[in-house]
Coordinates of C-alpha atoms in Angstrom, one line a residue:
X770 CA 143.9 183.5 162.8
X771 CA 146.6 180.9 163.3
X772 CA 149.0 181.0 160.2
X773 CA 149.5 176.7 158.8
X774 CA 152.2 176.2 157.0
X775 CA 152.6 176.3 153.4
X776 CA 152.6 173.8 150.4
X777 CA 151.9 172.9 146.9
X778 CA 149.5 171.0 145.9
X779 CA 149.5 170.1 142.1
X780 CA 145.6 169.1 140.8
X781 CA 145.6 166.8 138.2
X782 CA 145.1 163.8 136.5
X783 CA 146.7 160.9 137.0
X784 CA 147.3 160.3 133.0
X785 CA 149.1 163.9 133.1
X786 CA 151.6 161.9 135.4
X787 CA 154.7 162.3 132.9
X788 CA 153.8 166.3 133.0
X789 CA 153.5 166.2 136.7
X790 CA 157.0 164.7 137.4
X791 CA 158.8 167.3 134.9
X792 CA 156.9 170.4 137.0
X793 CA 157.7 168.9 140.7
X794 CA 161.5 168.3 138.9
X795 CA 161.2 172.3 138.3
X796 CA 159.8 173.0 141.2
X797 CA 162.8 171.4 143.3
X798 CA 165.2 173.4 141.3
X799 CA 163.5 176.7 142.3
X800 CA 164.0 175.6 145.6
X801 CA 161.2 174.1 146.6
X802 CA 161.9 170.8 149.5
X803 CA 160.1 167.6 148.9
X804 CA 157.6 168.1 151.6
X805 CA 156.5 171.4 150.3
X806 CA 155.0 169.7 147.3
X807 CA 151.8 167.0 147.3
X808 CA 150.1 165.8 144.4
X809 CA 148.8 162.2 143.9
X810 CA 150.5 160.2 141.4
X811 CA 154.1 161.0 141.6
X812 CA 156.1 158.6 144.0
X813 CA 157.6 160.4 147.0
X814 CA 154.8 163.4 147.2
X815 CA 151.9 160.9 147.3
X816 CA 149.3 160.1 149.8
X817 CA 151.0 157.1 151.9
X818 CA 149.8 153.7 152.3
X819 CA 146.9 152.7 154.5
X820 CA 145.4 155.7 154.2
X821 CA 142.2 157.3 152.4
X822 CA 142.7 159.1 149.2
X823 CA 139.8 161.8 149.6
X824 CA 140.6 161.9 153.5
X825 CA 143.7 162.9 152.7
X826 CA 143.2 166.2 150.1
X827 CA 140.7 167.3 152.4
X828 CA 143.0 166.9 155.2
X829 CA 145.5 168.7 153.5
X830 CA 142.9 171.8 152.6
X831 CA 142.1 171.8 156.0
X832 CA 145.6 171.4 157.6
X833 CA 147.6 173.6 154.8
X834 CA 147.4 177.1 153.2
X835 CA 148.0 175.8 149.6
X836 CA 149.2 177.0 146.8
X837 CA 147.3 175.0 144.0
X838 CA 148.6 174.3 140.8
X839 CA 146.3 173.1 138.4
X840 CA 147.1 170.6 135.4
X841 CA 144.3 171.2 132.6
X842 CA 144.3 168.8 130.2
X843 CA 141.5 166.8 128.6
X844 CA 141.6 164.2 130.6
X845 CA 141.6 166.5 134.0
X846 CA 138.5 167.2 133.1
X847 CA 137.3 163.8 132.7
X848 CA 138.6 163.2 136.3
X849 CA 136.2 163.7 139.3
X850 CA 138.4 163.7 141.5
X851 CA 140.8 166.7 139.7
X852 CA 137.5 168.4 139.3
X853 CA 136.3 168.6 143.0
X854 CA 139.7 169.6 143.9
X855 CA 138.9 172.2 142.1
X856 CA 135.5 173.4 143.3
X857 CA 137.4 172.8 146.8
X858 CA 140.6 175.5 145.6
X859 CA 137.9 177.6 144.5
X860 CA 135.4 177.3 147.8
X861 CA 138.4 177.9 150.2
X862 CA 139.9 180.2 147.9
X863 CA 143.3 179.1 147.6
X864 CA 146.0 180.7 145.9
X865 CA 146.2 178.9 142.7
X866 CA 147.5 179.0 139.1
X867 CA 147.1 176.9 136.1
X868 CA 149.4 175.1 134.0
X869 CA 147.2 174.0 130.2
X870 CA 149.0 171.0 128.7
X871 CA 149.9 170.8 124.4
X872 CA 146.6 169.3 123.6
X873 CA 144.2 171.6 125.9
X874 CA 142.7 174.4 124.8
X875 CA 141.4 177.5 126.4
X876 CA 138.0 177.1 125.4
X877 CA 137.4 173.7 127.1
X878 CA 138.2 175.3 130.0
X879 CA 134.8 175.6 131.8
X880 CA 135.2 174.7 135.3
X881 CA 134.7 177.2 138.3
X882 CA 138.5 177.4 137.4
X883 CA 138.0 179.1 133.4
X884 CA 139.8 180.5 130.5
X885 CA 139.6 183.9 132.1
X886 CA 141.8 183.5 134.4
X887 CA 145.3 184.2 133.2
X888 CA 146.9 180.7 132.6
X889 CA 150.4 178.8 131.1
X890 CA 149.5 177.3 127.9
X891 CA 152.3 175.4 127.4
X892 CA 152.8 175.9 123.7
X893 CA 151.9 179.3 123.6
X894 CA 154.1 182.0 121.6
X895 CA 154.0 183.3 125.1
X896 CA 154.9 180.4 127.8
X897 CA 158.2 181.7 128.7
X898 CA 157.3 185.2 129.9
X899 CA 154.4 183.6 131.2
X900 CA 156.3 181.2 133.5
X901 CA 158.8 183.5 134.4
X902 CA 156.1 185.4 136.1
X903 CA 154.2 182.6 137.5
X904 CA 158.0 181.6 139.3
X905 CA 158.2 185.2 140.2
X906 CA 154.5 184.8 142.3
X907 CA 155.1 181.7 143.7
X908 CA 158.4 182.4 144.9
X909 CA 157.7 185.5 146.6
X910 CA 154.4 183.6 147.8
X911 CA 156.2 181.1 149.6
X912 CA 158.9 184.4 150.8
X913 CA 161.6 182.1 148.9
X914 CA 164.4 183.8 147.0
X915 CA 164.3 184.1 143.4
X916 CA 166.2 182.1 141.7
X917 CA 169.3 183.3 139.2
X918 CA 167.4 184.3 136.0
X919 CA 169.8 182.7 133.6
X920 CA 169.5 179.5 135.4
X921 CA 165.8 179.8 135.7
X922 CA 165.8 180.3 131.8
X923 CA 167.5 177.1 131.0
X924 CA 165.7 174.9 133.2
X925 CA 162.4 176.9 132.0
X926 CA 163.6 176.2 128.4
X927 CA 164.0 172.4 129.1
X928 CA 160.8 171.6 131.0
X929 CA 159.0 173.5 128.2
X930 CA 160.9 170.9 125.9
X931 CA 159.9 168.2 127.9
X932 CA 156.5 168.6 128.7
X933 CA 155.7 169.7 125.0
X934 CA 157.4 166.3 123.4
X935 CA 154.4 164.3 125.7
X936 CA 152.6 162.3 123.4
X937 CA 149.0 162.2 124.7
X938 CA 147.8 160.5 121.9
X939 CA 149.3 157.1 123.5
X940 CA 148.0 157.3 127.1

């Protein structure tokens, strides 16, 4: 089989944009280059102009080997879109993991993606191991180096902060 080159894609939807930017900001910092990472709504790692949105995930399941990230939040599943990505992830089998935003719980998780799959939940007692070993996977995933642990810490630390001070009650 010929090997494609890897990327990120980050499932979501677009009202988890303000999440979505504070993950591709961590990802950089692990080392990740802007054309590793796609996702729809965040300027720069977008689908271009003048072309097709649906075209272009499919294109990029067909022409990738992606590692899929997966925003769950209420409103992801309320999003078509977010949700056929996911049957897509989940037909192809993709490498994937799954990020669950403050206000999502694991029991609304009940997708062909589910709450028994080992997951972030962002406010969780236990997000920070959690993450450190989801950066431990997709480093070595992408044969990346690992990143300097007490770095990795503070920047873990703040995008928690970050992405936990969302207010989803105003979107």
């Amino acid at each position: 089989a010929i090997s494609k080159p890897k990327k990120i894609f980050i499932s979501h939807s677009k009202n988890d944009e303000k999440f979505v930017t504070e993950l591709i900001r961590l990802l950089r910092l692990m080392g990740f280059e802007r054309d590793e990472i796609f996702c729809s709504s965040v300027p720069g790692y977008w689908i271009g102009d003048g072309k097709k949105f649906l075209e272009e995930i499919k294109t990029h399941f067909m022409d990738y080997d992606l590692f899929v990230i997966f925003v769950h939040s209420p409103r992801f599943y309320d999003s078509h879109i977010a949700l056929n990505e996911m049957g897509a992830a989940w037909v192809l089998q993709s490498d994937h993991s799954s990020f669950l935003t403050s206000d999502m719980e694991f029991d609304k998780m009940d997708a062909v993606v589910d709450n028994a799959e080992i997951s972030v939940k962002i406010n969780a007692d236990d997000a920070k191991p959690r993450m450190t070993s989801w950066m431990e996977r997709i480093l070595k995933w992408f044969n990346k180096p690992m990143v300097d642990i007490s770095l990795w810490e503070n920047e873990r630390d703040d995008f928690l902060r970050k992405v936990n001070a969302i207010n989803y009650t105003s979107l």
